[in-house]
Tab-separated table of C-alpha atoms in Angstrom:
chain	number	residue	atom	x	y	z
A	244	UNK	CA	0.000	0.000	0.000
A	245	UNK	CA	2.712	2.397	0.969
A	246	UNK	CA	4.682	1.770	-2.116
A	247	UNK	CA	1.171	2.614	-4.141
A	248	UNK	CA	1.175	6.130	-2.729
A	249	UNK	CA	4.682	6.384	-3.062
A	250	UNK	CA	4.214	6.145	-6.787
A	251	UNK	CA	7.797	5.252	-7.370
A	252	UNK	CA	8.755	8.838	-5.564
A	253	UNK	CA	6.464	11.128	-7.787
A	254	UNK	CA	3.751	10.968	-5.223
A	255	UNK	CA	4.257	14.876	-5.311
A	256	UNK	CA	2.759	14.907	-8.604
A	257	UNK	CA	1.075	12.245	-9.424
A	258	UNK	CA	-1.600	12.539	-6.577
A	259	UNK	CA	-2.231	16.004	-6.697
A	260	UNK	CA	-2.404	15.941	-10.851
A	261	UNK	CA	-5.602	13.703	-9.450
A	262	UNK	CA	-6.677	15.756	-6.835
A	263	UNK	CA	-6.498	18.958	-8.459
A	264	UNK	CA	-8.801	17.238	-11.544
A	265	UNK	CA	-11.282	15.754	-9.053
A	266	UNK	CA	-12.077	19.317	-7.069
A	267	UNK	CA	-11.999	21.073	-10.574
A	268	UNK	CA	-14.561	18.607	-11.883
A	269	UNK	CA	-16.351	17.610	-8.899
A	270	UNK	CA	-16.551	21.429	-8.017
A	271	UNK	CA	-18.465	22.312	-11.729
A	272	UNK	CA	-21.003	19.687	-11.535
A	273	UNK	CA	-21.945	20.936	-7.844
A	274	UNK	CA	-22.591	24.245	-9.022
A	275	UNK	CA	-24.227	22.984	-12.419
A	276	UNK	CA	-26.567	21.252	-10.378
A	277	UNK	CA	-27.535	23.975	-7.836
A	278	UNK	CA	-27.992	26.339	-10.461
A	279	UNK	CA	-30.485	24.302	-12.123
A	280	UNK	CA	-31.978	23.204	-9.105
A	281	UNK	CA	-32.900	27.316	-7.972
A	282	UNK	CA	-33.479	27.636	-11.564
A	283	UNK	CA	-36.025	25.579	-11.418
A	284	UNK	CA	-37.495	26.396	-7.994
A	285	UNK	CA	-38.295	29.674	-9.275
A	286	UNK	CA	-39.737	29.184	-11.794
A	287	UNK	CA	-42.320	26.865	-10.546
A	288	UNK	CA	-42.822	29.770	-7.814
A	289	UNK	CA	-43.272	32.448	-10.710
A	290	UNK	CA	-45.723	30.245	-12.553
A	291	UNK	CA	-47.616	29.154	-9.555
A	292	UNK	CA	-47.868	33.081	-8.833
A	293	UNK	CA	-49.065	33.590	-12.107
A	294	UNK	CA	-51.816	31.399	-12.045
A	295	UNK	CA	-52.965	32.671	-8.862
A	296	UNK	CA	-53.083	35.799	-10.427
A	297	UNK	CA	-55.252	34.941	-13.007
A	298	UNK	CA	-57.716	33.149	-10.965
A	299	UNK	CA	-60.816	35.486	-10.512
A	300	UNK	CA	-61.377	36.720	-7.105
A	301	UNK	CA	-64.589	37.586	-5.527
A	302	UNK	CA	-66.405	40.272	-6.859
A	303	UNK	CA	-63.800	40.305	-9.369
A	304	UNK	CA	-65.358	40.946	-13.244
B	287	UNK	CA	-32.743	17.626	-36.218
B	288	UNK	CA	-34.825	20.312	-36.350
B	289	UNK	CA	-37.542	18.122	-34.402
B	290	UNK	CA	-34.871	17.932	-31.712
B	291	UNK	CA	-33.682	21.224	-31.121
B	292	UNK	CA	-36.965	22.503	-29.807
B	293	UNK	CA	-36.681	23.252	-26.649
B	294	UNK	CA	-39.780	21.680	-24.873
B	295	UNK	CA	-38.533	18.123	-26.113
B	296	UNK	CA	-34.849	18.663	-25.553
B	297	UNK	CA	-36.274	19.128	-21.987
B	298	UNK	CA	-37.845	15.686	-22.357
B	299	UNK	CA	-34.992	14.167	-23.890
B	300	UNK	CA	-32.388	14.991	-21.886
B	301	UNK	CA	-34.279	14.310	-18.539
B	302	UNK	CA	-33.992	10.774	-20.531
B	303	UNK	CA	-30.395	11.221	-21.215
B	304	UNK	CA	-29.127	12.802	-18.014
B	305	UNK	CA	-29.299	9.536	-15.648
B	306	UNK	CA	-27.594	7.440	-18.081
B	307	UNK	CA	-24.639	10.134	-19.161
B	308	UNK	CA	-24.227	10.493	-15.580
B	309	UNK	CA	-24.377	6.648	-14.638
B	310	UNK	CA	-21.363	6.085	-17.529
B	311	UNK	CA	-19.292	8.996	-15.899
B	312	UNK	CA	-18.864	7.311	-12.464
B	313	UNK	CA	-18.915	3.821	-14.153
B	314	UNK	CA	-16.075	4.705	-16.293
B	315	UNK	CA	-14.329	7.364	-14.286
B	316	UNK	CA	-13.769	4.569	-11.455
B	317	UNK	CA	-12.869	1.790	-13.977
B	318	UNK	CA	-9.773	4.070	-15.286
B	319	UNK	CA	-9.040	5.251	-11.996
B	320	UNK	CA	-8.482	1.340	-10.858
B	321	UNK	CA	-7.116	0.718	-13.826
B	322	UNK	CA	-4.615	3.305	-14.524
B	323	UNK	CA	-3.478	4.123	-11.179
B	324	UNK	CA	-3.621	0.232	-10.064
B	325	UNK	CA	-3.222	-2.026	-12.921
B	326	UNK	CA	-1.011	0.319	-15.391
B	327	UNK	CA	2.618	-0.377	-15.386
B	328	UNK	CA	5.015	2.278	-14.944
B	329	UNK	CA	6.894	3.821	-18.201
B	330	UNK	CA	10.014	2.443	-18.210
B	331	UNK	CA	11.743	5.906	-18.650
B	332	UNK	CA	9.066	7.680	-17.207
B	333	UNK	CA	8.463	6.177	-13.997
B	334	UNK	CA	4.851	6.470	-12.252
B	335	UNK	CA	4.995	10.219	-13.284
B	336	UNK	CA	2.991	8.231	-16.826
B	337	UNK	CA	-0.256	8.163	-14.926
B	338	UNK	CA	-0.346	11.722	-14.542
B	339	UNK	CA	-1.411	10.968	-18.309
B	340	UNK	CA	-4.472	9.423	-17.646
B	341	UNK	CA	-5.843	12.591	-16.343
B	342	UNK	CA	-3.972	15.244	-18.084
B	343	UNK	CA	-4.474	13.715	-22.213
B	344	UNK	CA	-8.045	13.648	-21.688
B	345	UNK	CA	-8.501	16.769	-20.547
B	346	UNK	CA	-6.248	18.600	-23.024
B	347	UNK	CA	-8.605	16.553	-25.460
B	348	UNK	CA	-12.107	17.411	-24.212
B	349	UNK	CA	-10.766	21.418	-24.129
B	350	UNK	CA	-10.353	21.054	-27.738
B	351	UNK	CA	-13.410	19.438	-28.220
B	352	UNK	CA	-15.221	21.842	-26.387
B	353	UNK	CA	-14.434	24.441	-27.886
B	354	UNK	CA	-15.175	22.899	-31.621
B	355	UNK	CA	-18.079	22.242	-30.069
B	356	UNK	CA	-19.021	25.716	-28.426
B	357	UNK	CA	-17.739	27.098	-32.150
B	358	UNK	CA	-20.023	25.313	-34.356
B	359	UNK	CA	-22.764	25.755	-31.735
B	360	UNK	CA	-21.938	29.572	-32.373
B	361	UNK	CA	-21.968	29.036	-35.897
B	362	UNK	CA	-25.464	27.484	-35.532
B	363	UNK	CA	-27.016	30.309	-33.098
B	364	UNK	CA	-25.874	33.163	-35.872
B	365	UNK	CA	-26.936	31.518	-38.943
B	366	UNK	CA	-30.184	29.984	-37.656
B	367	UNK	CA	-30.638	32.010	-34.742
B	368	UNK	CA	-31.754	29.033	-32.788
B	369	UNK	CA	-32.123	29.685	-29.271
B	370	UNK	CA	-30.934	26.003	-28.126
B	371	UNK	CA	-27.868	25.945	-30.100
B	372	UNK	CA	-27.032	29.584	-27.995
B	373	UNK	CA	-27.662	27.913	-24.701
B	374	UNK	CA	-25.219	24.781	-26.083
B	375	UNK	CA	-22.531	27.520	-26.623
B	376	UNK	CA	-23.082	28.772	-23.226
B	377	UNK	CA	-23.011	25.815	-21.345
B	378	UNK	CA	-20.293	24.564	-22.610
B	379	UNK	CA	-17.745	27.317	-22.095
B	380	UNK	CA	-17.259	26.557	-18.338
B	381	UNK	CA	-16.793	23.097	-18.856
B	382	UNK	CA	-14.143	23.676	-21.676
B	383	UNK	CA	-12.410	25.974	-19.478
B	384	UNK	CA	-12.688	23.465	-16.269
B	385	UNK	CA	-10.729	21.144	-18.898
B	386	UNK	CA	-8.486	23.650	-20.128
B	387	UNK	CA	-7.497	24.638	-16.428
B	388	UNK	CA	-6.721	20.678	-15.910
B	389	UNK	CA	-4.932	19.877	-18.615
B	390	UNK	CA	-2.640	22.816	-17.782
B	391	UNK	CA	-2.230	22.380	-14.275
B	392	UNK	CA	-1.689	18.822	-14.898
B	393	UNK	CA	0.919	19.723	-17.748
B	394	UNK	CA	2.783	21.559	-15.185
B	395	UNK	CA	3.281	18.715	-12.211
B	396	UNK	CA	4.186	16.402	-14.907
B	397	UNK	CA	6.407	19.169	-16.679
B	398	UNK	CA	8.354	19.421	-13.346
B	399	UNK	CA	9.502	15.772	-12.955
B	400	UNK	CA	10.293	15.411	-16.343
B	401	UNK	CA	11.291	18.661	-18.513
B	402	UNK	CA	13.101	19.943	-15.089
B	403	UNK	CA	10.655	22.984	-15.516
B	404	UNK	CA	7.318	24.049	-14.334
B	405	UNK	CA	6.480	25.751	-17.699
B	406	UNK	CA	7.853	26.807	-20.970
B	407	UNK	CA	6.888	29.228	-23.126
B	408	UNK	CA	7.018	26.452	-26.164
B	409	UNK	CA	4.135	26.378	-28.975
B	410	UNK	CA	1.986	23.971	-27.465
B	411	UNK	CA	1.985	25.343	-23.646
B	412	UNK	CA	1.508	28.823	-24.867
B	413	UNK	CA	-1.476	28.109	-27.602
B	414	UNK	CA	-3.467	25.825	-24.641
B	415	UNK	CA	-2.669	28.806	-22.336
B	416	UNK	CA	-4.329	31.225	-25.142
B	417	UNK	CA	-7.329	28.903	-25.559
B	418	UNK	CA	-8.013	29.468	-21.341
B	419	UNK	CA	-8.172	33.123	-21.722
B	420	UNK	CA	-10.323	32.535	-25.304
B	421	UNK	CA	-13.026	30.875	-22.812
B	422	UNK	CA	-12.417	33.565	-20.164
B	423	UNK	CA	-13.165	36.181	-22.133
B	424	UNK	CA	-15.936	34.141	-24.125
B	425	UNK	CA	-17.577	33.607	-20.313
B	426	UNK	CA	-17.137	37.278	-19.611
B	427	UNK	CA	-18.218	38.488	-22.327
B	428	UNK	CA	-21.700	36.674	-21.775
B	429	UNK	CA	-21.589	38.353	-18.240
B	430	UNK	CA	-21.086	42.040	-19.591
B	431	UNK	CA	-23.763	42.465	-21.824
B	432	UNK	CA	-26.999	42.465	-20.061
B	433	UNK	CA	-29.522	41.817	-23.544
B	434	UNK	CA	-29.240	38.532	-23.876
B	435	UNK	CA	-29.678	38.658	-27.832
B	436	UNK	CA	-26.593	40.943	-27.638
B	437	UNK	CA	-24.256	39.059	-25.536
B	438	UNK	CA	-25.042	35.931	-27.929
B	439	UNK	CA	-23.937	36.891	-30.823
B	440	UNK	CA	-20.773	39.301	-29.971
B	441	UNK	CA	-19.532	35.934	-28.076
B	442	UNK	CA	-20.544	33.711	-30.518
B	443	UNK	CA	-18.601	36.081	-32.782
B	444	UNK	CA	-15.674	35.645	-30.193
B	445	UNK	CA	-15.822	32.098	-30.209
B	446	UNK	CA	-15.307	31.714	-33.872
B	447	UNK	CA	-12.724	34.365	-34.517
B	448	UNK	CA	-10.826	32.300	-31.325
B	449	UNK	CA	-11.436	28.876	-33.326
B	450	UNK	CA	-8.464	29.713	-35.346
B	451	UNK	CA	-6.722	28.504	-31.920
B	452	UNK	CA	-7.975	25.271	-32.125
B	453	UNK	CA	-5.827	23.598	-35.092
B	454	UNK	CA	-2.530	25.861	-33.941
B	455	UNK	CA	-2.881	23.702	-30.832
B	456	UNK	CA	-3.537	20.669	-32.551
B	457	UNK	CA	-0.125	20.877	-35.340
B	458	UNK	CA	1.831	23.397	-32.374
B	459	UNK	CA	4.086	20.283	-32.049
B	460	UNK	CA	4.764	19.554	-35.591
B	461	UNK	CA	4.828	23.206	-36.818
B	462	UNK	CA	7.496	24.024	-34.453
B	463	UNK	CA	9.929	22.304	-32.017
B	464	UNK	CA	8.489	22.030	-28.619
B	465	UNK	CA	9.634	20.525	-25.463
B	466	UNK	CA	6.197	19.065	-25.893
B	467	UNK	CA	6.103	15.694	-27.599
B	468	UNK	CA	4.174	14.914	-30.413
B	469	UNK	CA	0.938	13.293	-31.182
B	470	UNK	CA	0.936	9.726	-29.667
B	471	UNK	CA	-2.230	8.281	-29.926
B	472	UNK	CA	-3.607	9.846	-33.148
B	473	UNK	CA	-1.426	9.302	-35.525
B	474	UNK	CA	-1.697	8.378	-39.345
B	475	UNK	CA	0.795	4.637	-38.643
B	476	UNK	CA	-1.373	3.950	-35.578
B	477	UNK	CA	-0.933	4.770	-31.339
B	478	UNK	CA	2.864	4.621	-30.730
B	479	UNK	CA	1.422	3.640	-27.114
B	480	UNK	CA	1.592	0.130	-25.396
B	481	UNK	CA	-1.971	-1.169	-25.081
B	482	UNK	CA	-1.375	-1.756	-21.353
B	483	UNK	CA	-1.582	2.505	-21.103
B	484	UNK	CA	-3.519	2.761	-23.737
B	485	UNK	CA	-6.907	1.421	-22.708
B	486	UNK	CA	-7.036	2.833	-19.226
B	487	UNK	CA	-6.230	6.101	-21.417
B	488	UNK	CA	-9.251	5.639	-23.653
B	489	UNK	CA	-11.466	4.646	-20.594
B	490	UNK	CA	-10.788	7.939	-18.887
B	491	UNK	CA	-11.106	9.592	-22.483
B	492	UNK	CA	-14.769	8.164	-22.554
B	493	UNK	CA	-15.485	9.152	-18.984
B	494	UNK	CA	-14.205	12.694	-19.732
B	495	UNK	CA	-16.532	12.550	-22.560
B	496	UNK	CA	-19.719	11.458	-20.307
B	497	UNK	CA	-18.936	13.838	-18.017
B	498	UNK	CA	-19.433	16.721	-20.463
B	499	UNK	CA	-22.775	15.315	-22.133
B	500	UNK	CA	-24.120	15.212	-18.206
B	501	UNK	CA	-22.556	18.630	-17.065
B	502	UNK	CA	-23.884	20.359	-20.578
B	503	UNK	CA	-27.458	18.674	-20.476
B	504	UNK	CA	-27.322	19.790	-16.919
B	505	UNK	CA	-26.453	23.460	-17.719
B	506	UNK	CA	-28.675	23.852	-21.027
B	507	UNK	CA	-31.658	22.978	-18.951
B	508	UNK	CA	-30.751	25.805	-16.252
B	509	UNK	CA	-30.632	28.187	-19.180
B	510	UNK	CA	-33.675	27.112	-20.573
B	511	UNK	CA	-35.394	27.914	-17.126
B	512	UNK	CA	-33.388	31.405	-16.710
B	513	UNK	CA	-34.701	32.461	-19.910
B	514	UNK	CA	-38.312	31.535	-19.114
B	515	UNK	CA	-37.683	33.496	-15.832
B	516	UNK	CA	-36.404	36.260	-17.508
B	517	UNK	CA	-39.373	36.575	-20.134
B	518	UNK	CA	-41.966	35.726	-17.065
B	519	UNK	CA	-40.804	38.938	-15.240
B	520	UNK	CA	-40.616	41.132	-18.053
B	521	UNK	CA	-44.263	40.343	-18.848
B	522	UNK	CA	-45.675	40.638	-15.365
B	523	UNK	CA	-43.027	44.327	-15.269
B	524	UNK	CA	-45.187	45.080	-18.554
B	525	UNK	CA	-48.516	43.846	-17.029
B	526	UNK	CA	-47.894	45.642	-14.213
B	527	UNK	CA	-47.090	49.374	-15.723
B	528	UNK	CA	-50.289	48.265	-17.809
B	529	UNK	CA	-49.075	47.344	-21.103
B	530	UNK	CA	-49.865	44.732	-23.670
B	531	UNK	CA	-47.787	42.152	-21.646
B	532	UNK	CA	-45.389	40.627	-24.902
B	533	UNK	CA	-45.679	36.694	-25.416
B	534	UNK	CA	-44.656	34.916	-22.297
B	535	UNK	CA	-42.052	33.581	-23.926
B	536	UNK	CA	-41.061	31.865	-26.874
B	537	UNK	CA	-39.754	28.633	-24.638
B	538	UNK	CA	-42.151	26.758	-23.006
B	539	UNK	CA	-42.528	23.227	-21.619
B	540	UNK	CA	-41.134	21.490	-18.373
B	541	UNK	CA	-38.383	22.842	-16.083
């Protein structure tokens, strides 16, 4: 195991070539998804709203 | 195709295509991690310091493809003026430049070991350092320009003129001498790479690849809803002040 993380003495690159790949990556897809995720909360909010607004009210003509 | 690029049924299809794109990412992105960092063997001149490859070659490959891809998108959105080739464009600059950022970083820590040096200012280094700051500026440009209509086409303009880039990178190592090797894997007389490095290579190629169908779907579909949002409030803004409120928009469908 030890000489796996060693990586024949280039464990100072090799590993963080890896690491640096997997935040990079890891970190885009995070904020893909939560963008798309508020995206889409608000718009179901805005066209909830809008039907409510169409809806007649009392008295309403 | 054109049945494909409306927008209500790309929502439908990719909500299809999403779990699956996804699914082959982590499949794939774990087989080449096992099997390039366990199973590989190491160069015999360059040590372990070869597996840095594994992450590093398909990254500088899916920036180039990226960007051919955010270019003809471009193309697309000015000639047609299709709204969901714009969004393509748009989504994919980030990931190009994620890529781009990788395959440079990457480049370096494997430079290091190897060349003795951090960076050169070679052909090769220098043209994938240009193409970062071509998707910088490409994202920032979006980001500037508050009209929408606007912003796409002076960056789609941006994004062509900056395709030029793409085949400098591509023959940088032929055209001049760089510390950077040549081609290795696509080449006329066939890969001049053992099969044992090759295949975990082409695995992590593939995942790199899944990764940027599920990342784009992903981000098309939040620009989809942003634009709805956009044309929602400007006709309740117009409904409000009391005039003719302008269609809703000209995207509809699920979010």
């Amino acid at each position: 195991m030890s000489e796996f993380l060693a990586m024949g003495g280039y464990a100072a690159f090799v590993w963080p070539s890896y690491l640096i790949a997997a935040i990079v990556m890891l970190g885009l897809l995070v904020v893909s998804v939560r963008t798309w995720r508020d995206s889409k909360s608000t718009l179901e909010k805005l066209q909830d709203g809008r039907r409510d607004r169409r809806r007649p009210r009392d008295g309403a003509t | 195709m054109h049945r494909f690029a409306n927008p209500t049924r790309f929502m439908r299809l990719s909500a299809r295509i999403l779990p699956w794109a996804a699914g082959l990412a982590l499949v794939l992105t774990l087989a080449g991690l096992v099997w390039g960092l366990g199973y590989a063997p190491p160069d015999y001149q360059q040590g372990d310091t070869v597996r840095i490859m594994f992450v590093h070659v398909p990254a500088a490959w899916m920036a180039m493809f990226s960007y051919t891809f955010m270019a003809v998108a471009s193309a697309t959105a000015l000639i047609w003026k299709h709204p969901l080739a714009d969004f393509s464009a748009k989504a994919a600059a980030p990931i190009g430049a994620c890529f781009t950022f990788i395959a440079l970083v990457t480049g370096s820590l494997w430079g290091q070991p190897m060349w003795g040096t951090w960076w050169v200012w070679d052909a090769r280094l220098t043209s994938v350092l240009v193409l970062f700051f071509l998707y910088l500026g490409y994202m920032a440009l979006w980001q500037a320009i508050e009209d929408p209509q606007k912003a796409s086409r002076a960056a789609a303009i941006l994004a062509l003129v900056g395709f030029v880039n793409v085949p400098i990178i591509k023959f940088s190592v032929d055209w001049w001498y760089t510390l950077h090797q040549p081609a290795s894997v696509l080449r006329l007389d066939g890969p001049a790479i053992h099969p044992s490095i090759l295949w975990p290579l082409l695995v992590m190629a593939l995942a790199f690849k899944a990764y940027f169908v599920t990342v784009l779907l992903v981000r098309i579909r939040s620009e989809i809803n942003l634009r709805k949002i956009r044309a929602m409030q400007q006709a309740r803004i117009a409904e409000e002040v009391g005039f003719a409120a302008p269609p809703a928009a000209e995207i509809t469908g699920r979010t």
